[in-house]
PDB file of C-alpha atoms in Angstrom:
ATOM      1  CA  MET A   1      84.766-190.760  14.246  1.00  0.00           C
ATOM      2  CA  SER A   2      82.171-188.260  16.112  1.00  0.00           C
ATOM      3  CA  PRO A   3      82.344-188.452  20.206  1.00  0.00           C
ATOM      4  CA  PRO A   4      79.320-190.170  21.879  1.00  0.00           C
ATOM      5  CA  GLU A   5      76.154-188.769  22.323  1.00  0.00           C
ATOM      6  CA  PHE A   6      76.492-188.335  26.122  1.00  0.00           C
ATOM      7  CA  VAL A   7      79.787-186.509  26.130  1.00  0.00           C
ATOM      8  CA  SER A   8      79.494-182.927  25.534  1.00  0.00           C
ATOM      9  CA  THR A   9      81.809-181.113  23.224  1.00  0.00           C
ATOM     10  CA  LEU A  10      81.246-177.923  25.324  1.00  0.00           C
ATOM     11  CA  PRO A  11      84.728-176.414  27.181  1.00  0.00           C
ATOM     12  CA  PHE A  12      84.674-177.427  31.072  1.00  0.00           C
ATOM     13  CA  PRO A  13      83.442-174.384  33.331  1.00  0.00           C
ATOM     14  CA  THR A  14      85.628-172.743  35.104  1.00  0.00           C
ATOM     15  CA  HIS A  15      84.525-171.331  38.236  1.00  0.00           C
ATOM     16  CA  THR A  16      86.101-168.730  40.452  1.00  0.00           C
ATOM     17  CA  ILE A  17      86.623-169.216  44.363  1.00  0.00           C
ATOM     18  CA  ALA A  18      87.017-166.058  46.544  1.00  0.00           C
ATOM     19  CA  PRO A  19      90.177-166.583  48.633  1.00  0.00           C
ATOM     20  CA  TRP A  20      89.862-166.708  52.031  1.00  0.00           C
ATOM     21  CA  PRO A  21      90.047-163.600  54.309  1.00  0.00           C
ATOM     22  CA  ARG A  22      93.834-163.200  55.807  1.00  0.00           C
ATOM     23  CA  ARG A  23      92.782-162.233  59.244  1.00  0.00           C
ATOM     24  CA  ALA A  24      89.599-161.997  60.987  1.00  0.00           C
ATOM     25  CA  ALA A  25      88.159-159.028  62.235  1.00  0.00           C
ATOM     26  CA  PRO A  26      89.286-157.721  65.191  1.00  0.00           C
ATOM     27  CA  ALA A  27      87.213-158.954  68.473  1.00  0.00           C
ATOM     28  CA  ARG A  28      85.960-155.006  69.194  1.00  0.00           C
ATOM     29  CA  ASP A  29      84.502-154.922  65.711  1.00  0.00           C
ATOM     30  CA  LEU A  30      82.430-158.406  66.225  1.00  0.00           C
ATOM     31  CA  LEU A  31      81.116-157.145  69.496  1.00  0.00           C
ATOM     32  CA  PRO A  32      77.303-156.233  69.638  1.00  0.00           C
ATOM     33  CA  PRO A  33      76.349-152.923  69.993  1.00  0.00           C
ATOM     34  CA  ARG A  34      76.054-152.965  74.064  1.00  0.00           C
ATOM     35  CA  LEU A  35      79.498-154.263  74.429  1.00  0.00           C
ATOM     36  CA  ARG A  36      80.859-151.802  72.198  1.00  0.00           C
ATOM     37  CA  GLU A  37      79.884-149.325  74.820  1.00  0.00           C
ATOM     38  CA  PHE A  38      80.884-151.533  77.597  1.00  0.00           C
ATOM     39  CA  ALA A  39      84.429-151.595  75.490  1.00  0.00           C
ATOM     40  CA  ARG A  40      84.507-148.083  75.483  1.00  0.00           C
ATOM     41  CA  LEU A  41      83.916-147.516  79.227  1.00  0.00           C
ATOM     42  CA  ILE A  42      85.963-150.279  80.847  1.00  0.00           C
ATOM     43  CA  GLY A  43      87.918-151.584  77.958  1.00  0.00           C
ATOM     44  CA  LEU A  44      87.793-154.331  75.962  1.00  0.00           C
ATOM     45  CA  SER A  45      90.145-156.807  78.202  1.00  0.00           C
ATOM     46  CA  ALA A  46      87.555-156.272  81.318  1.00  0.00           C
ATOM     47  CA  THR A  47      84.415-156.268  78.703  1.00  0.00           C
ATOM     48  CA  MET A  48      85.691-159.738  77.256  1.00  0.00           C
ATOM     49  CA  SER A  49      86.355-160.954  81.264  1.00  0.00           C
ATOM     50  CA  PHE A  50      82.496-159.833  81.943  1.00  0.00           C
ATOM     51  CA  VAL A  51      81.126-161.831  79.192  1.00  0.00           C
ATOM     52  CA  ALA A  52      83.007-164.864  79.702  1.00  0.00           C
ATOM     53  CA  ARG A  53      81.545-165.022  83.180  1.00  0.00           C
ATOM     54  CA  TYR A  54      77.795-163.429  82.784  1.00  0.00           C
ATOM     55  CA  GLY A  55      77.038-163.894  78.696  1.00  0.00           C
ATOM     56  CA  GLY A  56      74.167-164.995  78.049  1.00  0.00           C
ATOM     57  CA  LEU A  57      72.603-164.169  81.592  1.00  0.00           C
ATOM     58  CA  ARG A  58      70.434-161.518  82.383  1.00  0.00           C
ATOM     59  CA  ILE A  59      72.186-159.046  84.807  1.00  0.00           C
ATOM     60  CA  TYR A  60      71.434-155.941  86.983  1.00  0.00           C
ATOM     61  CA  ILE A  61      74.083-152.946  86.804  1.00  0.00           C
ATOM     62  CA  PRO A  62      72.795-151.329  90.247  1.00  0.00           C
ATOM     63  CA  ALA A  63      72.608-147.412  90.414  1.00  0.00           C
ATOM     64  CA  ASN A  64      74.775-147.418  93.341  1.00  0.00           C
ATOM     65  CA  PRO A  65      77.421-150.617  93.711  1.00  0.00           C
ATOM     66  CA  ALA A  66      79.232-151.825  96.846  1.00  0.00           C
ATOM     67  CA  PRO A  67      82.975-152.604  96.763  1.00  0.00           C
ATOM     68  CA  ASP A  68      82.217-155.983  97.625  1.00  0.00           C
ATOM     69  CA  HIS A  69      79.734-156.340  94.875  1.00  0.00           C
ATOM     70  CA  PRO A  70      80.671-159.658  92.514  1.00  0.00           C
ATOM     71  CA  PHE A  71      81.140-157.556  89.212  1.00  0.00           C
ATOM     72  CA  ALA A  72      83.491-155.582  91.107  1.00  0.00           C
ATOM     73  CA  ALA A  73      85.785-158.222  91.833  1.00  0.00           C
ATOM     74  CA  LEU A  74      85.771-159.266  88.230  1.00  0.00           C
ATOM     75  CA  ILE A  75      86.051-156.232  86.268  1.00  0.00           C
ATOM     76  CA  GLY A  76      87.113-153.648  89.113  1.00  0.00           C
ATOM     77  CA  PHE A  77      85.596-151.462  91.430  1.00  0.00           C
ATOM     78  CA  ASP A  78      86.093-148.290  89.187  1.00  0.00           C
ATOM     79  CA  ASN A  79      84.814-150.079  86.487  1.00  0.00           C
ATOM     80  CA  LEU A  80      81.428-151.211  87.861  1.00  0.00           C
ATOM     81  CA  ARG A  81      80.835-147.581  88.899  1.00  0.00           C
ATOM     82  CA  ALA A  82      81.671-146.329  85.411  1.00  0.00           C
ATOM     83  CA  LEU A  83      79.233-148.651  84.261  1.00  0.00           C
ATOM     84  CA  SER A  84      76.664-147.595  86.869  1.00  0.00           C
ATOM     85  CA  ALA A  85      77.051-143.527  86.044  1.00  0.00           C
ATOM     86  CA  GLU A  86      76.475-144.383  82.656  1.00  0.00           C
ATOM     87  CA  TYR A  87      73.552-146.865  82.822  1.00  0.00           C
ATOM     88  CA  ALA A  88      72.047-145.920  86.082  1.00  0.00           C
ATOM     89  CA  VAL A  89      68.480-143.702  85.561  1.00  0.00           C
ATOM     90  CA  ASP A  90      66.925-141.801  88.427  1.00  0.00           C
ATOM     91  CA  GLY A  91      68.949-143.796  91.035  1.00  0.00           C
ATOM     92  CA  THR A  92      67.721-147.414  89.507  1.00  0.00           C
ATOM     93  CA  GLY A  93      69.784-149.524  87.840  1.00  0.00           C
ATOM     94  CA  LEU A  94      69.644-151.353  84.729  1.00  0.00           C
ATOM     95  CA  ARG A  95      68.333-155.281  83.747  1.00  0.00           C
ATOM     96  CA  PHE A  96      69.324-156.757  80.553  1.00  0.00           C
ATOM     97  CA  VAL A  97      70.804-159.864  78.928  1.00  0.00           C
ATOM     98  CA  LEU A  98      74.208-159.413  78.657  1.00  0.00           C
ATOM     99  CA  PRO A  99      75.147-160.788  74.916  1.00  0.00           C
ATOM    100  CA  LYS A 100      77.543-163.666  74.742  1.00  0.00           C
ATOM    101  CA  ALA A 101      79.511-162.234  72.017  1.00  0.00           C
ATOM    102  CA  GLN A 102      80.357-165.204  70.670  1.00  0.00           C
ATOM    103  CA  ARG A 103      81.938-164.072  67.381  1.00  0.00           C
ATOM    104  CA  ALA A 104      84.423-162.185  69.370  1.00  0.00           C
ATOM    105  CA  LEU A 105      85.329-165.059  71.507  1.00  0.00           C
ATOM    106  CA  ASP A 106      85.790-167.374  68.896  1.00  0.00           C
ATOM    107  CA  ALA A 107      88.057-164.749  66.972  1.00  0.00           C
ATOM    108  CA  ILE A 108      90.122-163.749  70.169  1.00  0.00           C
ATOM    109  CA  ARG A 109      90.692-168.292  70.589  1.00  0.00           C
ATOM    110  CA  ASN A 110      91.315-167.806  66.583  1.00  0.00           C
ATOM    111  CA  GLU A 111      94.131-165.665  67.037  1.00  0.00           C
ATOM    112  CA  GLN A 112      95.682-167.262  70.059  1.00  0.00           C
ATOM    113  CA  ILE A 113      95.930-170.286  68.157  1.00  0.00           C
ATOM    114  CA  ARG A 114      97.607-168.810  65.202  1.00  0.00           C
ATOM    115  CA  THR A 115     100.102-167.315  67.689  1.00  0.00           C
ATOM    116  CA  ASP A 116     100.756-170.301  69.765  1.00  0.00           C
ATOM    117  CA  TYR A 117     100.863-172.740  66.069  1.00  0.00           C
ATOM    118  CA  SER A 118     103.093-170.010  64.865  1.00  0.00           C
ATOM    119  CA  THR A 119     105.691-170.268  68.543  1.00  0.00           C
ATOM    120  CA  GLY A 120     105.753-174.394  67.466  1.00  0.00           C
ATOM    121  CA  LYS A 121     103.057-175.628  69.404  1.00  0.00           C
ATOM    122  CA  SER A 122     101.358-178.491  66.963  1.00  0.00           C
ATOM    123  CA  ILE A 123      97.640-178.751  65.830  1.00  0.00           C
ATOM    124  CA  ARG A 124      97.032-181.863  67.832  1.00  0.00           C
ATOM    125  CA  ALA A 125      98.508-180.145  71.111  1.00  0.00           C
ATOM    126  CA  LEU A 126      96.089-176.821  69.815  1.00  0.00           C
ATOM    127  CA  ALA A 127      92.812-178.995  69.446  1.00  0.00           C
ATOM    128  CA  ALA A 128      93.426-180.551  72.973  1.00  0.00           C
ATOM    129  CA  GLU A 129      93.978-177.368  74.642  1.00  0.00           C
ATOM    130  CA  HIS A 130      90.927-175.673  72.901  1.00  0.00           C
ATOM    131  CA  SER A 131      88.493-178.557  72.797  1.00  0.00           C
ATOM    132  CA  LEU A 132      88.433-178.748  69.071  1.00  0.00           C
ATOM    133  CA  VAL A 133      88.840-180.975  66.403  1.00  0.00           C
ATOM    134  CA  GLU A 134      92.411-181.603  64.940  1.00  0.00           C
ATOM    135  CA  ARG A 135      90.475-180.233  61.078  1.00  0.00           C
ATOM    136  CA  GLN A 136      88.880-177.119  62.903  1.00  0.00           C
ATOM    137  CA  VAL A 137      92.740-176.043  64.195  1.00  0.00           C
ATOM    138  CA  SER A 138      93.983-176.668  60.392  1.00  0.00           C
ATOM    139  CA  ARG A 139      91.674-174.267  58.895  1.00  0.00           C
ATOM    140  CA  ILE A 140      91.947-171.684  61.417  1.00  0.00           C
ATOM    141  CA  VAL A 141      96.030-171.580  61.141  1.00  0.00           C
ATOM    142  CA  ALA A 142      96.085-172.004  57.318  1.00  0.00           C
ATOM    143  CA  ASP A 143      95.804-168.555  56.354  1.00  0.00           C
ATOM    144  CA  ILE A 144      98.638-167.942  58.706  1.00  0.00           C
ATOM    145  CA  SER A 145     101.633-168.758  55.306  1.00  0.00           C
ATOM    146  CA  LEU A 146      99.462-166.334  53.128  1.00  0.00           C
TER     147      LEU A 146
END
């Protein structure tokens, strides 16, 4: 007896799926070029604090900052002076849009989620804490066991 006309006699195709990367790239590697410069000048922690507060906004780095400048309160006066020394030209500061660096912020958040999960926090608690759905947290922590 022969197979019906609509049934294929060819073997079922096999597909290979590339494995998910085990870990995301470090946050520094995910930063846009300008923020890499910031990280070089003032450190990654201060850069990410600056981005978390002012990311996506137009900012002005003054040529001669005062100690009571709002940026100095956030990143420290010495760090603000380092930025001013780098970006001030002929006594004039620099105005530009500070990148949001969402990929870097997400990488930091995801690493924190993995750390918290490995120390016993539940997926449900992590989802509530980071305003994510449980499925997204499950995807983030899925590569821990690899």
